[in-house]
PDB file of C-alpha atoms and ligand atoms in Angstrom:
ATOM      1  CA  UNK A   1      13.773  -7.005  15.995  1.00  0.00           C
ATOM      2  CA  UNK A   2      12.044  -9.011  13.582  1.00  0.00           C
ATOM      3  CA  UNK A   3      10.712 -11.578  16.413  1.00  0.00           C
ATOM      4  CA  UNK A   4       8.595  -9.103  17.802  1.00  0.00           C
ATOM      5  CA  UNK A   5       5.770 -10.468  19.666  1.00  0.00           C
ATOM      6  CA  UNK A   6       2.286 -10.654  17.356  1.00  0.00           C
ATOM      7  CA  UNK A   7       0.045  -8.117  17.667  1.00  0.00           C
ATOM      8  CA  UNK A   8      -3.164  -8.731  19.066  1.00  0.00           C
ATOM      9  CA  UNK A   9      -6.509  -7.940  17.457  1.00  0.00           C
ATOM     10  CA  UNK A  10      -8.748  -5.785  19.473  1.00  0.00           C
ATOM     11  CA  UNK A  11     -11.352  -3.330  18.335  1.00  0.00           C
ATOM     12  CA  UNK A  12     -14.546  -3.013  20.598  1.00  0.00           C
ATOM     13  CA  UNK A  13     -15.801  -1.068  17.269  1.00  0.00           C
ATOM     14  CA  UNK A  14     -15.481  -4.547  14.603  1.00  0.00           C
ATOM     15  CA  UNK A  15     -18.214  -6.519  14.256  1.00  0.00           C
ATOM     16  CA  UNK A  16     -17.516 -10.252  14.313  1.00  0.00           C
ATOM     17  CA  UNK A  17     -17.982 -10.925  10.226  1.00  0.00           C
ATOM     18  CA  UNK A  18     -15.960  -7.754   9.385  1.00  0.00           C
ATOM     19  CA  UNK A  19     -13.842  -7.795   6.103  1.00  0.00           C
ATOM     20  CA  UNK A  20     -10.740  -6.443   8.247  1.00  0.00           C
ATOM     21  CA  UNK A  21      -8.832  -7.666  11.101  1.00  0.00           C
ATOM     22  CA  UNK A  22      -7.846  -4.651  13.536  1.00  0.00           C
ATOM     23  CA  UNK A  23      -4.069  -5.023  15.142  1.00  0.00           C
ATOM     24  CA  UNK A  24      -3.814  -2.189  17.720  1.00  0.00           C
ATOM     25  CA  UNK A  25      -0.382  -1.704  18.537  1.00  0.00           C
ATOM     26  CA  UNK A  26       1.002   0.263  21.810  1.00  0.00           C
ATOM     27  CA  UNK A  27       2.958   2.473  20.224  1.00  0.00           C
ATOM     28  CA  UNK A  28       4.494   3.358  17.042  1.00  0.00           C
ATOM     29  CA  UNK A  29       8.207   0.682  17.614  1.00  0.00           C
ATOM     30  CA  UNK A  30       5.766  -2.380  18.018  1.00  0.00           C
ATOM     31  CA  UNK A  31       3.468  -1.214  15.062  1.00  0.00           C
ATOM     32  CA  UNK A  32       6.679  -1.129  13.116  1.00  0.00           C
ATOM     33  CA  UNK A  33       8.027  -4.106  13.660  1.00  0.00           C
ATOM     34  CA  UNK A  34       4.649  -5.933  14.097  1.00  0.00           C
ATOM     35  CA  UNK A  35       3.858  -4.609  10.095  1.00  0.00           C
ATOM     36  CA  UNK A  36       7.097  -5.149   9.254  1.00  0.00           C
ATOM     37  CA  UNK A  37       7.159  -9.328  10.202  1.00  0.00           C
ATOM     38  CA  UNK A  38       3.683  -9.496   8.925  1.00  0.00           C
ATOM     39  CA  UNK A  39       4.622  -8.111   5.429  1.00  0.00           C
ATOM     40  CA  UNK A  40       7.813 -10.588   5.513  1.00  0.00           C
ATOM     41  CA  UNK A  41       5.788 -13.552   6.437  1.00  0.00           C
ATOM     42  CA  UNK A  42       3.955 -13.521   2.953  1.00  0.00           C
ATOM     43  CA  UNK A  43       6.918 -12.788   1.083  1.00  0.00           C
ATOM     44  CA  UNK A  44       8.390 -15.768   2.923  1.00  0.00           C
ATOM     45  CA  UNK A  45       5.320 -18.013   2.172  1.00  0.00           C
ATOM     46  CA  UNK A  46       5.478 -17.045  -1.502  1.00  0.00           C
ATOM     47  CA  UNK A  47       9.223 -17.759  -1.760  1.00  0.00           C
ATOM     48  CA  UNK A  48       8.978 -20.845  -0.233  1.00  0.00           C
ATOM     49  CA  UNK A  49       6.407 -22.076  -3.403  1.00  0.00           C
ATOM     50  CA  UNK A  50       7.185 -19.859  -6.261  1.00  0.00           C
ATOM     51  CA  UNK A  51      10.117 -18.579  -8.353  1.00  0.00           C
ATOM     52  CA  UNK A  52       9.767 -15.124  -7.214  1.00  0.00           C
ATOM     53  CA  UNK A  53       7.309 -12.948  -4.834  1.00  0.00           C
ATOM     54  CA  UNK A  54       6.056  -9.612  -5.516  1.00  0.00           C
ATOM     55  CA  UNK A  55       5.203  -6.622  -2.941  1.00  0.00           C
ATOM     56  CA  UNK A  56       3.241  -3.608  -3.981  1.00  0.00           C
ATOM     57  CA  UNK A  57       3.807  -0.785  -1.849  1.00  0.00           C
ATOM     58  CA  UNK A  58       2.267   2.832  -0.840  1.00  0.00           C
ATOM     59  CA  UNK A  59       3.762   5.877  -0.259  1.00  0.00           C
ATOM     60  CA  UNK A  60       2.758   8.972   2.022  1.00  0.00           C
ATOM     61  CA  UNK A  61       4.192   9.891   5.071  1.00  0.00           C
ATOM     62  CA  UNK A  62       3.229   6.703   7.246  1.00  0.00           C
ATOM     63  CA  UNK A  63       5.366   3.659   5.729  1.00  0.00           C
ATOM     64  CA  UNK A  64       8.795   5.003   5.885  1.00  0.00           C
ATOM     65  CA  UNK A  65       9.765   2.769   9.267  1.00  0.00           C
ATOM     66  CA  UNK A  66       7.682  -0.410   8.196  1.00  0.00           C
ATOM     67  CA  UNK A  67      10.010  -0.620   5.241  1.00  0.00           C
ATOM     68  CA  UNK A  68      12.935   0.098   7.285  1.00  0.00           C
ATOM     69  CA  UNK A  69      12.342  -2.698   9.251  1.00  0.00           C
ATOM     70  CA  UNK A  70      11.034  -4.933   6.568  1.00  0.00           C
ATOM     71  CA  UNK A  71      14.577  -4.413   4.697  1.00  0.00           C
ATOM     72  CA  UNK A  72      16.543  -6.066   7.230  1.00  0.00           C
ATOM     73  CA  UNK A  73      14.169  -9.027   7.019  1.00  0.00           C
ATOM     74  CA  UNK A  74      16.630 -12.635   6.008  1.00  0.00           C
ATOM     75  CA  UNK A  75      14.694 -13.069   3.064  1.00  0.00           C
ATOM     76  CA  UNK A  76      16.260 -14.247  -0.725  1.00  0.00           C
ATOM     77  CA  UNK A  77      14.980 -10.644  -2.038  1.00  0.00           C
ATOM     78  CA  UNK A  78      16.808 -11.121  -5.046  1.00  0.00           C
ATOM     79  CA  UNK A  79      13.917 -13.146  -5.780  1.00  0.00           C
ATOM     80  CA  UNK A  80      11.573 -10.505  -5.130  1.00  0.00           C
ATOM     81  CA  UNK A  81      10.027  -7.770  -7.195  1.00  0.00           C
ATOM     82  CA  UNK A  82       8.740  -4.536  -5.656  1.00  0.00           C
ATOM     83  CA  UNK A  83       6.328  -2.463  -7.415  1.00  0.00           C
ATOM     84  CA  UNK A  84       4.047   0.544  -6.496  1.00  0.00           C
ATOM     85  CA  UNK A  85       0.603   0.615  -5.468  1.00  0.00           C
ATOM     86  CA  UNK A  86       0.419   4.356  -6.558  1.00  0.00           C
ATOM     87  CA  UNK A  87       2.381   7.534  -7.892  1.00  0.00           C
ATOM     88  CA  UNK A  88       2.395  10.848  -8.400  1.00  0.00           C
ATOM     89  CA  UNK A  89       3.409  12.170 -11.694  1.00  0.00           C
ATOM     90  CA  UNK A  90       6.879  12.901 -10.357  1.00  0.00           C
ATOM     91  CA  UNK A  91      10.358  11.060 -11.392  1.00  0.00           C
ATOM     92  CA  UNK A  92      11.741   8.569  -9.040  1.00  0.00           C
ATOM     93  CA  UNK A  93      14.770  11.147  -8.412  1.00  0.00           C
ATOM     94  CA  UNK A  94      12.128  13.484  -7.378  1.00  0.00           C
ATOM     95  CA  UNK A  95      12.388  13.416  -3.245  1.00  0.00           C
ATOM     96  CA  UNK A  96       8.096  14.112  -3.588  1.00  0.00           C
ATOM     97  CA  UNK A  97       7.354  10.654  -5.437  1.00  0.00           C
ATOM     98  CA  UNK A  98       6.421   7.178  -3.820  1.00  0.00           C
ATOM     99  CA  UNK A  99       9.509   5.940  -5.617  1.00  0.00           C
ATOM    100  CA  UNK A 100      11.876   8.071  -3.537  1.00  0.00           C
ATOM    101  CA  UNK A 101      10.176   7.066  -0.723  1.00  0.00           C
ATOM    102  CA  UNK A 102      10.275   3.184  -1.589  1.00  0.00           C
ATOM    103  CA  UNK A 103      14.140   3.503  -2.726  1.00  0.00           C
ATOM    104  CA  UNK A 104      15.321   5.239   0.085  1.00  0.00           C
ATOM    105  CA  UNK A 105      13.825   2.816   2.625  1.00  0.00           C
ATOM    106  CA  UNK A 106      13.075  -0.502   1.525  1.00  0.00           C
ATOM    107  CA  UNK A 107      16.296  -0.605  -1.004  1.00  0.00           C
ATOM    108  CA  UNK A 108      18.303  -1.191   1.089  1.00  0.00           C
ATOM    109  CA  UNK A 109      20.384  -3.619   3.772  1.00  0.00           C
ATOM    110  CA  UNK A 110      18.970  -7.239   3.119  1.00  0.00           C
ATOM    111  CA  UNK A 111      16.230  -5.604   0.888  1.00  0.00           C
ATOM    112  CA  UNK A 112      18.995  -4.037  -1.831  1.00  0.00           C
ATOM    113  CA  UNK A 113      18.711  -7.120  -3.522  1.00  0.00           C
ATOM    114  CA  UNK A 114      15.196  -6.800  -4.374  1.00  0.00           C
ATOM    115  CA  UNK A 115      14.054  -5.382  -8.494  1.00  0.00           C
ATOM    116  CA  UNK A 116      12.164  -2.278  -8.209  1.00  0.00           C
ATOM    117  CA  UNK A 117       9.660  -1.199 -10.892  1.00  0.00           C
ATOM    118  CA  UNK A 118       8.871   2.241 -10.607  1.00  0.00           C
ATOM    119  CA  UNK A 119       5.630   3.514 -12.280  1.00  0.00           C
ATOM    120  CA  UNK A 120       7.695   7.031 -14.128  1.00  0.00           C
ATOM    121  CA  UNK A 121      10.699   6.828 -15.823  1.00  0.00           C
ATOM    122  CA  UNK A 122      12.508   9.862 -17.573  1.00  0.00           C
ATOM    123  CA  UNK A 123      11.232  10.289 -21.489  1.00  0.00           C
ATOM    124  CA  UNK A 124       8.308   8.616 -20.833  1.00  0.00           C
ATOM    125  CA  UNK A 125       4.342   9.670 -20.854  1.00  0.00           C
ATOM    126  CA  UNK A 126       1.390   8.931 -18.728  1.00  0.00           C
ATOM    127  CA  UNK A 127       0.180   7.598 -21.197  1.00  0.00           C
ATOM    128  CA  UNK A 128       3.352   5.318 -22.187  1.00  0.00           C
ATOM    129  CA  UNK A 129       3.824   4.915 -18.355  1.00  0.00           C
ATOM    130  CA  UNK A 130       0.398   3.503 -17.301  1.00  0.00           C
ATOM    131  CA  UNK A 131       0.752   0.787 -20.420  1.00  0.00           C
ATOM    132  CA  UNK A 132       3.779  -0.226 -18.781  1.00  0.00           C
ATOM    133  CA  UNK A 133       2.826  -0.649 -15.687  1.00  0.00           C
ATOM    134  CA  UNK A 134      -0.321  -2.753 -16.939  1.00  0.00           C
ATOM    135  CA  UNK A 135       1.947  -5.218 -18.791  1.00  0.00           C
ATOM    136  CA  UNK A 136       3.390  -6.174 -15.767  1.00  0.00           C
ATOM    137  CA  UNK A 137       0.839  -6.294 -13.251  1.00  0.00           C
ATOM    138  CA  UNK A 138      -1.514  -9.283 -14.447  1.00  0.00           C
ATOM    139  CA  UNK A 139       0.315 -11.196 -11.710  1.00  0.00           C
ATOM    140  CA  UNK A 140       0.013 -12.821  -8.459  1.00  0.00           C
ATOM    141  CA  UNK A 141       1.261 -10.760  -5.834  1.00  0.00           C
ATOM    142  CA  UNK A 142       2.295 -11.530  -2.420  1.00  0.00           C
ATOM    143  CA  UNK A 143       0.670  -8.099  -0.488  1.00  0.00           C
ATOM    144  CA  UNK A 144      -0.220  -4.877  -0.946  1.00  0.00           C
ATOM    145  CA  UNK A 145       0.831  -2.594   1.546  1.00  0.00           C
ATOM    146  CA  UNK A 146      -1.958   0.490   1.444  1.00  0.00           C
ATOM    147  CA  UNK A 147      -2.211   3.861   3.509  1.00  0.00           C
ATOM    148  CA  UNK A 148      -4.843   5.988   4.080  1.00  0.00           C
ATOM    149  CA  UNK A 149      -5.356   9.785   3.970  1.00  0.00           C
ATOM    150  CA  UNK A 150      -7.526  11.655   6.702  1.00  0.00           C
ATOM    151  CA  UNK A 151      -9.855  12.082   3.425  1.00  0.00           C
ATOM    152  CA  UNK A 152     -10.652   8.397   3.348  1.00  0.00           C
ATOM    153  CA  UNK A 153      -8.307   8.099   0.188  1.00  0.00           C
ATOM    154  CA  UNK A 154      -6.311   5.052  -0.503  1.00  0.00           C
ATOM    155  CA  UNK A 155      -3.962   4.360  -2.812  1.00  0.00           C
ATOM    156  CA  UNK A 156      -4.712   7.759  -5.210  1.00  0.00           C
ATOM    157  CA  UNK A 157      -8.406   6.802  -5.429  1.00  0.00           C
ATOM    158  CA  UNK A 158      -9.602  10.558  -3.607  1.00  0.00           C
ATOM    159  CA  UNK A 159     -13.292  10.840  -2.656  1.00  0.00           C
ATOM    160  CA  UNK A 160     -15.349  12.950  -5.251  1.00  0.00           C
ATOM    161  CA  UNK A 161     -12.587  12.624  -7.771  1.00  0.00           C
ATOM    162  CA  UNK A 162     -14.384  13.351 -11.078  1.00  0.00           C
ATOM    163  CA  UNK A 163     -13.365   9.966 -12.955  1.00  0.00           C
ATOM    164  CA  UNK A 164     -13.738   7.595  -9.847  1.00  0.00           C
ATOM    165  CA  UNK A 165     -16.827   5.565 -11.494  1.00  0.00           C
ATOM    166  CA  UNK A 166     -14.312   4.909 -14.275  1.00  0.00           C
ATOM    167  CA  UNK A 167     -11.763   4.140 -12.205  1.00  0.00           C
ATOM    168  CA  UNK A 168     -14.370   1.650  -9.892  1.00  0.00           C
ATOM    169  CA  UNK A 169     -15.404  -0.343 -12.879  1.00  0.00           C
ATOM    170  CA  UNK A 170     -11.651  -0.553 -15.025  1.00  0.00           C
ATOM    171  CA  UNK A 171     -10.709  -3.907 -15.985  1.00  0.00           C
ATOM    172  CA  UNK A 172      -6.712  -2.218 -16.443  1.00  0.00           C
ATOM    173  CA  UNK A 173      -4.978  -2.877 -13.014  1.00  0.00           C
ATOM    174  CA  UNK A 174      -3.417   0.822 -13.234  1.00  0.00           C
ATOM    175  CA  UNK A 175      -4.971   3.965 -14.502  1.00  0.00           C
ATOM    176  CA  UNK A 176      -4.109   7.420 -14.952  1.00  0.00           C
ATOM    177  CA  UNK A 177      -5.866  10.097 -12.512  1.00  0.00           C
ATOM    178  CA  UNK A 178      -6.637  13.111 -12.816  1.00  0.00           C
ATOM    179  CA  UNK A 179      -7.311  14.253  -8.914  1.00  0.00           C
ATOM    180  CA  UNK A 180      -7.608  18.035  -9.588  1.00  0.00           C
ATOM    181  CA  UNK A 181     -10.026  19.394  -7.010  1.00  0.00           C
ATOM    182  CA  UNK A 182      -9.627  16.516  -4.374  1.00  0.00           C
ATOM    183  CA  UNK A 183      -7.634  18.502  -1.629  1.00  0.00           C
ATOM    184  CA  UNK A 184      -6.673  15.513  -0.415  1.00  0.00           C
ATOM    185  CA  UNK A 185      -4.298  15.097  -3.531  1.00  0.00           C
ATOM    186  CA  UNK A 186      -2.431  18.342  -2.555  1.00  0.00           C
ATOM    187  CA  UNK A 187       0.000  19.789  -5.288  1.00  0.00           C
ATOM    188  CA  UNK A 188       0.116  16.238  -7.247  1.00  0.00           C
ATOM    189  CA  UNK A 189      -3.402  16.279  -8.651  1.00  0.00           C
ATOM    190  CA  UNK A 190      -1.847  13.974 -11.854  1.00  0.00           C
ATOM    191  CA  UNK A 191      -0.716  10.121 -10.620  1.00  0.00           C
ATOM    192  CA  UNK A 192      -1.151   6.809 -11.443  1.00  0.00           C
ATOM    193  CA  UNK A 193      -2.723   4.709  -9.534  1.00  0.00           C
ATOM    194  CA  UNK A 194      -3.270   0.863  -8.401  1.00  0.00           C
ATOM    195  CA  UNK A 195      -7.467  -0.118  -9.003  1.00  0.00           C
ATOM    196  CA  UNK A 196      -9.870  -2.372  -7.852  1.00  0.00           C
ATOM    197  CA  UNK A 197      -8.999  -5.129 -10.341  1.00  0.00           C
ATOM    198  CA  UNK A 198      -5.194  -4.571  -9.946  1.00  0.00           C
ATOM    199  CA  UNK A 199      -5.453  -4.797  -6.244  1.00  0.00           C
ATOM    200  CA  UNK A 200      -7.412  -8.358  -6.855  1.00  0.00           C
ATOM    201  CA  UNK A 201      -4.179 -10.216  -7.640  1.00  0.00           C
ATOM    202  CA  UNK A 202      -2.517  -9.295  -4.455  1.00  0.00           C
ATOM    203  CA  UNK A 203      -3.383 -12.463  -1.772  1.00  0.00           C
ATOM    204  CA  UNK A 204      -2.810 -10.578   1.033  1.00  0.00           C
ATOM    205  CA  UNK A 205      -3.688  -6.595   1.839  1.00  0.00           C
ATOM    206  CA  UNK A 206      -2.287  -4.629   5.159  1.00  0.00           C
ATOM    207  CA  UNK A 207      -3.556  -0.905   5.645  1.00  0.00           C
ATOM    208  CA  UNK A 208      -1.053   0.635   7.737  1.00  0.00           C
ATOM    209  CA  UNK A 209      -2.287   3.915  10.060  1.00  0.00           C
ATOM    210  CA  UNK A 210      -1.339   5.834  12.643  1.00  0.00           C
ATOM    211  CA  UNK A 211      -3.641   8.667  15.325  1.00  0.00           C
ATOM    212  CA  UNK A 212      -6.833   8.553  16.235  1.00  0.00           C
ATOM    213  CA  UNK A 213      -7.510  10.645  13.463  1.00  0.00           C
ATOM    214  CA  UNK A 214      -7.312   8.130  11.365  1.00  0.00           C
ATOM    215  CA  UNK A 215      -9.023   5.176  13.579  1.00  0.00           C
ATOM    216  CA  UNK A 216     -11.689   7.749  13.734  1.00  0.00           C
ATOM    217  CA  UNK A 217     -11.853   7.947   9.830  1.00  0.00           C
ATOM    218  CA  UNK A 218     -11.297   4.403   9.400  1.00  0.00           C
ATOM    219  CA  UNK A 219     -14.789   4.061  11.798  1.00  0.00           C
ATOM    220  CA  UNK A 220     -16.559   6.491  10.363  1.00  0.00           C
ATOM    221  CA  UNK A 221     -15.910   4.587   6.987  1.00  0.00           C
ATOM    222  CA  UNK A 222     -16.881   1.553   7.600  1.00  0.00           C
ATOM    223  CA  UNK A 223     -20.031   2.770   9.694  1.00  0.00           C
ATOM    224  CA  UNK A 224     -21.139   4.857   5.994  1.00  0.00           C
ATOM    225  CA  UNK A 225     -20.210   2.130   3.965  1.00  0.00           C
ATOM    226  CA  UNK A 226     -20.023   4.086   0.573  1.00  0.00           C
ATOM    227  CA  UNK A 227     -16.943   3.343  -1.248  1.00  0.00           C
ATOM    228  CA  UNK A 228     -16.985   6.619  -3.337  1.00  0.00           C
ATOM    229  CA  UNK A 229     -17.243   8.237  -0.201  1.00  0.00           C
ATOM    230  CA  UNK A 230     -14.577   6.902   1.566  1.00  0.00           C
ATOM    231  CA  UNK A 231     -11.739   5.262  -0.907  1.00  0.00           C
ATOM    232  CA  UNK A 232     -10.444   3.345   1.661  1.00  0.00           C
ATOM    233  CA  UNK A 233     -13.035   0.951   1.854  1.00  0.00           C
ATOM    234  CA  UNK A 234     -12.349  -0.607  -1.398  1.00  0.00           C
ATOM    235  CA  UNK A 235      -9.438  -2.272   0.399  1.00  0.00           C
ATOM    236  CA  UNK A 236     -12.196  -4.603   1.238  1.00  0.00           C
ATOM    237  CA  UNK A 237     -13.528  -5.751  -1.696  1.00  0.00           C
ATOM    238  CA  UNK A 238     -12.926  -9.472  -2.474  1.00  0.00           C
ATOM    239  CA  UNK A 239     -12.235 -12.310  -0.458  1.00  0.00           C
ATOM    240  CA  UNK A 240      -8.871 -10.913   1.047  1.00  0.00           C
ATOM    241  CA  UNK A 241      -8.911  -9.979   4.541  1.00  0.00           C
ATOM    242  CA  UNK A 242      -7.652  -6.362   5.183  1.00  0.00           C
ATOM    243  CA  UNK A 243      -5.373  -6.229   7.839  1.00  0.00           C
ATOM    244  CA  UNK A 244      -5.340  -2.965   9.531  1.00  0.00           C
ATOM    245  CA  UNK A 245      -2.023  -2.236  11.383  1.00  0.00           C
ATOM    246  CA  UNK A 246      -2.835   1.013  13.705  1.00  0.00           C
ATOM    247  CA  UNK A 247      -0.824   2.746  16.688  1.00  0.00           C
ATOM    248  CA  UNK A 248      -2.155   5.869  18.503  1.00  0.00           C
TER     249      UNK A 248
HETATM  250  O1  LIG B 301      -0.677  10.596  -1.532  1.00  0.00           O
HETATM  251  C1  LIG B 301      -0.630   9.517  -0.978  1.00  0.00           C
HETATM  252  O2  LIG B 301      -1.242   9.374   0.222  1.00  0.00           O
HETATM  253  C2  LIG B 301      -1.547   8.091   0.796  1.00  0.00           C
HETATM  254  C3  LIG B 301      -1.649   8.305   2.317  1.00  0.00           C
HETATM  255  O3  LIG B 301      -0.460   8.943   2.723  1.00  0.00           O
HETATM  256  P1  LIG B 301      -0.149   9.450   4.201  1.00  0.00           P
HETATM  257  O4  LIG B 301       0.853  10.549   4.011  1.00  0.00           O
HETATM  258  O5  LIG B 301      -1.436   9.947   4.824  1.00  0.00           O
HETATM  259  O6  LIG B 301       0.422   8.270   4.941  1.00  0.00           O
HETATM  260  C4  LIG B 301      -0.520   7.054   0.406  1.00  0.00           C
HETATM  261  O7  LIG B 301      -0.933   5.776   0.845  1.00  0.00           O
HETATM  262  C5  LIG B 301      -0.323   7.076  -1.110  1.00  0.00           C
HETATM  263  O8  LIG B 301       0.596   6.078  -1.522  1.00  0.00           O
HETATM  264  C6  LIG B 301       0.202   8.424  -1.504  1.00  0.00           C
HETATM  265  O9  LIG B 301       0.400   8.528  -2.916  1.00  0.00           O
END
């Protein structure tokens, strides 16, 4: 249930000053519910001060029973807006796109009451789509919820991409990208995607993994250190904390 104890940070590999906090969870339940209260605890702590909260979320294959959970939260989600961290050029009916993922899992139980902004919308261009998305995401939001690929890539920022240094230095909290050639991206080489700047107005960040693949990524990144290298490490750019939510 939602009162499920707090997870406790431990990673022998952190340094003391690290830009992250590491929650290591037993197993995949606690690492569920553990993300889950966390997420609900800034949505709560926005409510409680402003007219509405916002939540940007991730897609993938990892989320699916954080936002299970996090639906059943007692929160006043009519007051909250949900938005995407990243898509691929697909329509929300399409059972591929973050949207699906996002409707079919957070929209639901307590959560149903929530407004969902998807980043495609039938009859409408990249183009068209990524304006859109940029006139409503100037805005404080409560947290971004982030994944990571065994490539390093977060959000759909894929190492080696050919436009990343444009990407890395955009002002425009959403951009189109063009991933062709980043493996990584599979079949959906054509998204939008969440930047740097964009991911500055969220005040609170969680990267949610699973397997030791991915701890073992996660190390390696940090250990490099080169962003372009390894995507995920522009989580940590900024004054927010990263909190990293992992189960073996
Ligand atoms: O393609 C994407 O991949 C990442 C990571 O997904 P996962 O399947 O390895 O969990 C995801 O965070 C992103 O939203 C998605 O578009």
């Amino acid at each position: 249930m939602l009162d499920d104890p707090t997870p406790v940070p431990h990673d022998p590999a952190q340094p003391a000053a690290a830009p992250y906090r590491w929650h290591e969870h037993r197993n995949a339940d606690a690492w569920t519910w553990a993300s889950a209260v966390a997420i609900a605890a800034e949505l709560r702590r926005d409510l409680a001060r402003r007219p509405r909260a916002r939540l940007l979320l991730s897609g993938g294959t990892t989320p699916a029973p954080v936002y299970r959970a996090l639906a059943r939260a007692p929160l006043d989600w009519a007051r909250v807006d949900v938005a995407l961290v990243d898509e691929r050029w697909l329509q929300p009916s399409d059972p591929d796109s973050n949207a699906w993922l996002v409707r079919s899992n957070l929209l639901r139980d307590n959560a149903a009451m929530s407004r969902f902004e998807s980043l495609t919308r039938p009859g409408h261009g990249m183009e068209e789509a990524v304006a859109f998305a940029n006139a409503h995401a100037r805005q404080h939001a409560s947290a971004a919820v982030l994944g990571m690929g065994e490539d390093g890539h977060t959000a759909s920022l894929f190492p080696g991409m050919a436009a990343l240094d444009r990407v890395l230095a955009s002002r425009q909290p959403y951009v189109a990208i063009d991933a062709g050639g980043s493996p990584g991206a599979r079949q959906w080489s054509k998204r939008i995607s969440l930047t740097p700047a964009g991911l500055a107005f969220a005040q609170s960040r969680f990267l949610l993994i699973q397997g030791k693949a991915k701890r073992d990524v996660f190390r390696q990144a940090m250990a490099d250190g080169d962003a372009k290298r390894w995507p995920v490490l522009l989580a940590m750019q900024g004054e927010v904390p990263l909190d990293v939510h992992w189960c073996p």
